[in-house]
Amino acid sequence: MGEFIMPDWLKNQDAETIHRRMMARLPPDIDDTEGGFPWDFTKPTALEKAELLQFHLVETLKIMFPEWSYGEYLDLHAKRVALERRAAGYAYAELEIEGIAGTVIPAGFAFAVPSVNSQPAIEFRTMEAAEIAEDGKAAVGVLAVLPGTSGNVPADAIVLMVSPMRGITAIKNPEKASGGTEEESDDSLRARIMEIEQGLDTGFVGCDADYIRWSKEVPGVGTSFVIANWDPAVKNSVKLVVLDSNGEPANDHILELVYNHIMSPEDRLNRKAPIGAILTVVAPTMKGIAYSFSASLVDGYDAATVADSISKAIQEYYIKAKSEGLVQYIHIHAIITQAPGIYDFTRLTMNGGIENIAIALDEYPGTISVDLGIPREVVG
């Protein structure tokens, strides 16, 4: 988004300038000295007019265009092109439950991550009923009760029943919960609006851009890309590769939501994909990259904060890197050079080398670590 530049006709409209013009237009025989009745009566008007011109009118101009609009006004621009802001997504996990064979775990039964210190317990509820099998085990999918990233808990964190149930003896989530995302930001929604407007009359229904746009209408989806005709044995085969809004491979729950949103298998009238298209929705194979260098920091910055800032900037670059099929060493070097808190650095390596890293068709780059060569608790 480009910076909003105030029109020339709105410049020099501060209260002092406006009031001077008002005083200059008084008849010659009227007292215009400060503190006189005309001066005192006109000053509040100048203040109100300046506020109207310099703030309210400027904000009105900004919300008229999606490039500078925000909040509920940006939602209205999205509605104009049949988009909605993505709601916050719910974290998903698969539980392994042990207990007495035949025990039925009903849909909506609550499990939780224990409360720690002042942090409240994080609850999850089963998506469907499950029964413990003869081997004393059951697997069931659970969704966080509250949306957002707080539900993205690590493996083996969901270990409690909110209400005790006879027949259950052990609970665990072997893999971390994922897919919990915050409500879509203005910048993300703005980018999707601009994508649609820039793509008008430049493609056909069911082109790659459509599949990407459709996938991003699903809560929790961040980045996606298309591999057309990926299966030579299947005519019109389309593979949609999806990451969540946290930059991680989308979990099975999100993948199913995307497939159902595009293909609508239960209601063909709402199907978005063209007739004959065979869609497969998958998570990418992540190409893990570890970054290492020796940094000197600006006074007042700590290694943890700087590393997190670099990680976020690299994550944003990955979208471009994927489109080019290459994570460029020189681009990573530039990101680190421009990072807040970096005074100087040497010996940058990516996975131990200084070569560009190729990204295969169904891969997506992911950051394993960012090592500044400084203990993360050291400051300055």
XYZ file of C-alpha atoms in Angstrom:
380
model
C 0.000 0.000 0.000
C 1.387 3.375 -1.014
C 1.514 6.231 1.440
C -1.506 8.529 1.350
C -0.471 11.990 0.144
C -2.700 14.882 1.141
C -4.029 16.829 -1.886
C -2.517 20.264 -2.389
C -5.894 21.924 -1.832
C -5.956 20.561 1.728
C -2.545 21.909 2.639
C -2.062 25.147 4.605
C -5.389 24.657 6.309
C -4.230 24.841 9.911
C -6.256 26.910 12.371
C -3.773 29.806 12.484
C -3.711 30.183 8.695
C -7.496 29.992 8.432
C -7.945 32.540 11.209
C -5.500 34.977 9.613
C -7.532 34.798 6.402
C -10.729 35.456 8.367
C -9.215 38.485 10.080
C -7.941 39.830 6.759
C -11.476 39.784 5.362
C -12.966 41.919 8.114
C -14.123 45.403 7.082
C -11.398 48.014 7.681
C -13.295 49.687 10.484
C -13.621 46.488 12.551
C -11.092 45.818 15.345
C -9.026 42.713 14.419
C -6.601 42.731 17.328
C -6.124 39.586 19.374
C -8.473 39.551 22.319
C -11.061 41.744 20.639
C -14.634 40.536 20.133
C -14.226 39.703 16.379
C -10.987 37.840 17.033
C -12.497 35.821 19.919
C -15.710 35.026 18.011
C -13.932 33.792 14.853
C -11.129 31.775 16.469
C -13.387 28.808 17.454
C -14.720 28.681 13.895
C -11.182 28.518 12.524
C -10.365 25.680 14.915
C -13.449 23.707 13.881
C -12.807 24.277 10.172
C -9.181 23.186 10.502
C -10.262 19.962 12.220
C -12.825 19.324 9.492
C -10.307 19.862 6.681
C -7.144 18.383 8.189
C -8.659 15.326 9.849
C -12.247 14.490 8.944
C -12.000 15.277 5.238
C -8.617 13.541 4.960
C -10.007 10.421 6.650
C -13.047 10.552 4.377
C -10.792 10.578 1.321
C -8.793 7.626 2.684
C -11.791 5.394 3.362
C -13.107 6.031 -0.162
C -10.307 3.883 -1.620
C -9.257 0.367 -0.550
C -5.577 1.350 -0.816
C -5.929 3.500 2.323
C -9.205 2.358 3.878
C -9.361 0.479 7.166
C -11.622 -1.366 9.586
C -15.351 -1.489 8.879
C -14.920 0.788 5.848
C -12.463 -1.657 4.281
C -15.038 -4.395 4.938
C -17.449 -2.442 2.740
C -14.888 -2.362 -0.085
C -14.479 -6.116 0.341
C -18.235 -6.632 0.151
C -18.277 -4.765 -3.159
C -16.092 -7.497 -4.701
C -17.894 -10.328 -2.869
C -15.248 -10.805 -0.174
C -15.504 -11.018 3.593
C -12.818 -10.551 6.211
C -11.640 -13.981 7.383
C -12.757 -14.717 10.903
C -10.291 -15.976 13.496
C -9.577 -19.686 13.064
C -9.859 -22.445 15.652
C -6.865 -24.647 16.460
C -7.270 -28.335 15.626
C -5.570 -31.370 17.135
C -5.949 -35.128 17.142
C -6.116 -36.819 20.532
C -5.072 -40.330 21.405
C -7.239 -41.576 24.247
C -6.730 -44.736 26.295
C -9.266 -46.425 28.501
C -11.845 -49.174 28.828
C -13.014 -50.721 25.551
C -16.531 -49.694 24.611
C -16.393 -46.316 26.365
C -18.158 -43.748 24.164
C -16.773 -40.217 24.053
C -19.611 -37.966 22.872
C -19.335 -35.167 20.351
C -18.620 -31.897 22.142
C -16.872 -33.536 25.099
C -14.290 -31.142 26.534
C -10.588 -31.713 27.114
C -8.081 -29.071 28.170
C -4.544 -27.864 28.581
C -4.004 -27.311 32.332
C -3.957 -23.802 33.743
C -0.417 -22.633 34.473
C 0.300 -19.722 36.815
C -2.054 -16.927 35.741
C -2.773 -18.469 32.320
C -6.272 -19.962 32.049
C -6.872 -23.503 30.857
C -7.289 -23.889 27.079
C -10.305 -26.020 26.220
C -10.891 -28.240 23.213
C -14.057 -30.108 22.257
C -14.453 -33.288 20.230
C -15.807 -32.780 16.712
C -17.631 -36.105 16.637
C -18.325 -39.069 18.868
C -15.661 -41.748 19.287
C -15.539 -45.161 20.940
C -12.559 -46.783 22.619
C -11.706 -49.909 20.641
C -10.844 -53.378 21.882
C -7.159 -52.443 22.099
C -8.101 -49.755 24.641
C -7.415 -46.827 22.329
C -9.365 -44.218 20.380
C -8.435 -41.306 18.117
C -10.608 -38.228 17.855
C -10.271 -34.742 16.389
C -10.791 -31.730 18.656
C -11.236 -28.012 18.041
C -10.285 -25.229 20.434
C -13.306 -23.634 22.090
C -11.928 -20.131 21.493
C -10.466 -18.952 18.186
C -6.983 -17.500 17.830
C -3.358 -18.499 18.127
C -3.648 -19.335 21.834
C -4.989 -22.741 20.804
C -1.794 -23.675 18.935
C -0.446 -25.678 21.866
C 2.540 -28.052 21.696
C 2.392 -31.833 21.591
C 1.391 -33.617 24.815
C -0.219 -30.455 26.217
C -3.880 -31.547 26.095
C -3.981 -33.980 29.013
C -7.109 -33.200 31.083
C -10.849 -33.827 30.916
C -12.880 -30.756 31.840
C -15.463 -33.066 33.443
C -14.348 -36.539 34.590
C -15.599 -39.526 32.600
C -15.421 -43.143 33.674
C -13.535 -45.322 31.265
C -10.845 -42.821 30.203
C -7.423 -43.394 31.734
C -5.006 -41.380 29.556
C -5.133 -38.465 27.113
C -2.506 -36.911 24.878
C -2.082 -35.066 21.598
C 0.942 -36.684 19.881
C 1.381 -33.683 17.562
C 0.978 -29.978 18.216
C -2.375 -28.273 17.688
C -2.360 -25.962 14.680
C -4.579 -23.752 12.576
C -5.517 -21.275 15.300
C -5.308 -17.851 13.659
C -6.297 -14.290 14.487
C -8.926 -12.341 12.566
C -7.673 -11.248 9.143
C -5.730 -7.999 9.243
C -6.516 -4.914 7.181
C -3.350 -5.431 5.136
C -4.299 -9.013 4.242
C -7.877 -8.121 3.315
C -6.664 -5.116 1.316
C -4.275 -7.332 -0.632
C -7.094 -9.730 -1.522
C -9.303 -6.856 -2.699
C -6.499 -5.534 -4.882
C -5.847 -9.016 -6.309
C -9.441 -9.239 -7.492
C -9.498 -5.743 -8.945
C -6.193 -6.245 -10.752
C -7.346 -9.587 -12.133
C -10.613 -8.394 -13.671
C -10.968 -9.435 -17.319
C -7.514 -11.049 -17.346
C -8.395 -14.713 -16.874
C -11.098 -17.371 -17.082
C -13.239 -19.001 -14.415
C -11.158 -21.656 -12.742
C -7.750 -20.140 -13.478
C -5.001 -20.406 -10.872
C -5.875 -17.015 -9.401
C -9.447 -18.182 -8.760
C -8.358 -21.258 -6.802
C -6.005 -19.133 -4.708
C -8.712 -16.524 -4.089
C -11.292 -19.186 -3.167
C -8.921 -20.842 -0.716
C -8.181 -17.526 1.002
C -11.878 -17.087 1.733
C -11.587 -19.884 4.316
C -10.682 -18.869 7.900
C -7.185 -19.980 8.831
C -5.756 -19.965 5.299
C -2.711 -17.807 4.675
C -0.792 -18.628 1.499
C -1.758 -21.075 -1.249
C -0.481 -22.000 -4.693
C -1.680 -24.142 -7.569
C -0.117 -27.023 -9.483
C -2.239 -27.527 -12.607
C -2.473 -30.895 -14.380
C -0.273 -32.390 -11.690
C -1.503 -35.961 -12.347
C -1.003 -36.938 -16.017
C -3.405 -39.852 -15.556
C -6.278 -37.578 -14.477
C -7.757 -35.022 -16.869
C -8.212 -31.512 -15.410
C -6.389 -32.420 -12.206
C -5.658 -29.448 -9.948
C -3.538 -29.561 -6.810
C -4.023 -26.716 -4.335
C -1.226 -26.443 -1.784
C -2.221 -24.568 1.374
C -0.452 -22.971 4.345
C -2.240 -21.476 7.320
C -2.093 -17.835 8.362
C 0.821 -18.616 10.678
C 2.954 -19.763 7.730
C 2.744 -23.437 8.709
C 1.405 -26.342 6.618
C -2.385 -26.328 6.880
C -3.759 -29.128 9.062
C -6.292 -31.704 7.883
C -9.189 -29.694 9.280
C -8.315 -26.597 7.231
C -7.623 -28.695 4.120
C -11.085 -30.243 4.388
C -12.693 -26.809 4.833
C -10.920 -25.527 1.708
C -11.961 -28.543 -0.371
C -15.589 -28.294 0.730
C -15.648 -24.531 0.148
C -14.441 -24.877 -3.445
C -16.027 -28.184 -4.497
C -19.173 -28.122 -2.298
C -19.691 -31.905 -2.615
C -22.998 -31.755 -0.726
C -24.494 -28.895 -2.766
C -23.345 -28.598 -6.368
C -25.214 -25.329 -6.841
C -22.629 -23.674 -4.568
C -19.645 -25.285 -6.276
C -17.013 -22.737 -7.303
C -14.722 -24.961 -9.380
C -15.551 -25.523 -13.057
C -17.347 -28.704 -14.076
C -14.845 -31.487 -14.689
C -12.111 -30.127 -12.442
C -10.626 -32.731 -10.098
C -9.289 -30.931 -7.046
C -6.786 -32.201 -4.509
C -6.016 -30.009 -1.493
C -2.808 -30.728 0.395
C -0.315 -29.143 2.749
C 3.127 -28.432 1.310
C 6.277 -30.324 2.021
C 8.269 -27.805 4.011
C 11.809 -27.018 2.903
C 13.398 -26.230 6.246
C 16.128 -23.598 6.298
C 18.386 -22.744 9.246
C 19.998 -19.297 9.148
C 23.199 -18.596 11.029
C 25.462 -15.550 11.235
C 27.574 -13.575 13.697
C 25.859 -10.310 14.589
C 26.677 -7.142 16.481
C 23.599 -5.418 17.870
C 22.719 -1.788 18.388
C 22.633 -0.826 22.067
C 19.225 -1.462 23.597
C 18.304 -4.430 21.373
C 18.338 -8.045 22.514
C 19.005 -11.139 20.419
C 15.541 -12.653 20.874
C 13.711 -9.544 19.644
C 16.023 -9.070 16.656
C 15.790 -12.750 15.686
C 11.986 -12.632 15.830
C 11.927 -9.515 13.659
C 14.188 -11.160 11.074
C 12.072 -14.317 11.112
C 8.917 -12.318 10.335
C 10.595 -10.464 7.470
C 11.909 -13.728 6.007
C 8.446 -15.277 6.323
C 7.006 -12.433 4.236
C 9.745 -12.930 1.635
C 8.902 -16.623 1.254
C 5.842 -15.794 -0.865
C 8.088 -14.169 -3.482
C 10.717 -16.895 -3.086
C 8.105 -19.580 -3.778
C 6.956 -17.828 -6.953
C 10.575 -17.766 -8.138
C 11.334 -21.304 -6.951
C 14.391 -20.051 -5.100
C 15.396 -18.646 -1.713
C 18.136 -16.226 -2.687
C 21.148 -15.799 -0.435
C 21.507 -12.140 -1.460
C 17.886 -11.392 -0.548
C 18.254 -12.938 2.918
C 21.448 -10.920 3.320
C 19.496 -7.747 2.505
C 16.734 -8.606 4.989
C 19.262 -9.009 7.795
C 21.101 -5.828 6.790
C 17.873 -3.807 7.065
C 16.612 -5.471 10.255
C 16.115 -3.162 13.268
C 18.842 -3.664 15.861
C 21.503 -5.055 13.500
C 24.699 -3.000 13.647
C 26.821 -5.401 11.608
C 27.058 -9.113 10.809
C 29.317 -11.619 9.086
C 29.431 -15.276 7.986
C 25.780 -15.692 6.948
C 24.924 -19.274 6.017
C 21.712 -20.991 4.941
C 21.686 -24.649 5.954
C 25.414 -24.336 6.457
C 26.190 -22.954 3.006
C 26.123 -19.750 0.997
C 24.257 -21.070 -2.039
C 20.735 -20.243 -3.110
C 18.234 -22.901 -2.031
C 15.897 -24.298 -4.703
C 12.227 -24.869 -3.866
C 10.529 -27.777 -5.639
C 7.060 -27.477 -7.152
C 5.179 -28.852 -4.139
C 7.566 -27.482 -1.496
C 7.391 -24.293 0.516
C 10.274 -22.707 2.453
C 10.099 -22.677 6.231
C 12.440 -21.287 8.880
C 14.011 -23.812 11.236
C 15.977 -21.245 13.215
C 17.624 -17.816 13.094
C 20.908 -17.929 15.028
C 22.614 -14.570 15.565
C 25.592 -16.128 17.253
C 24.574 -14.346 20.471
C 22.898 -15.886 23.522
C 19.229 -14.827 23.251
C 19.223 -13.318 26.731
C 22.211 -11.010 26.056
C 21.389 -7.322 25.574
C 23.456 -4.822 23.602
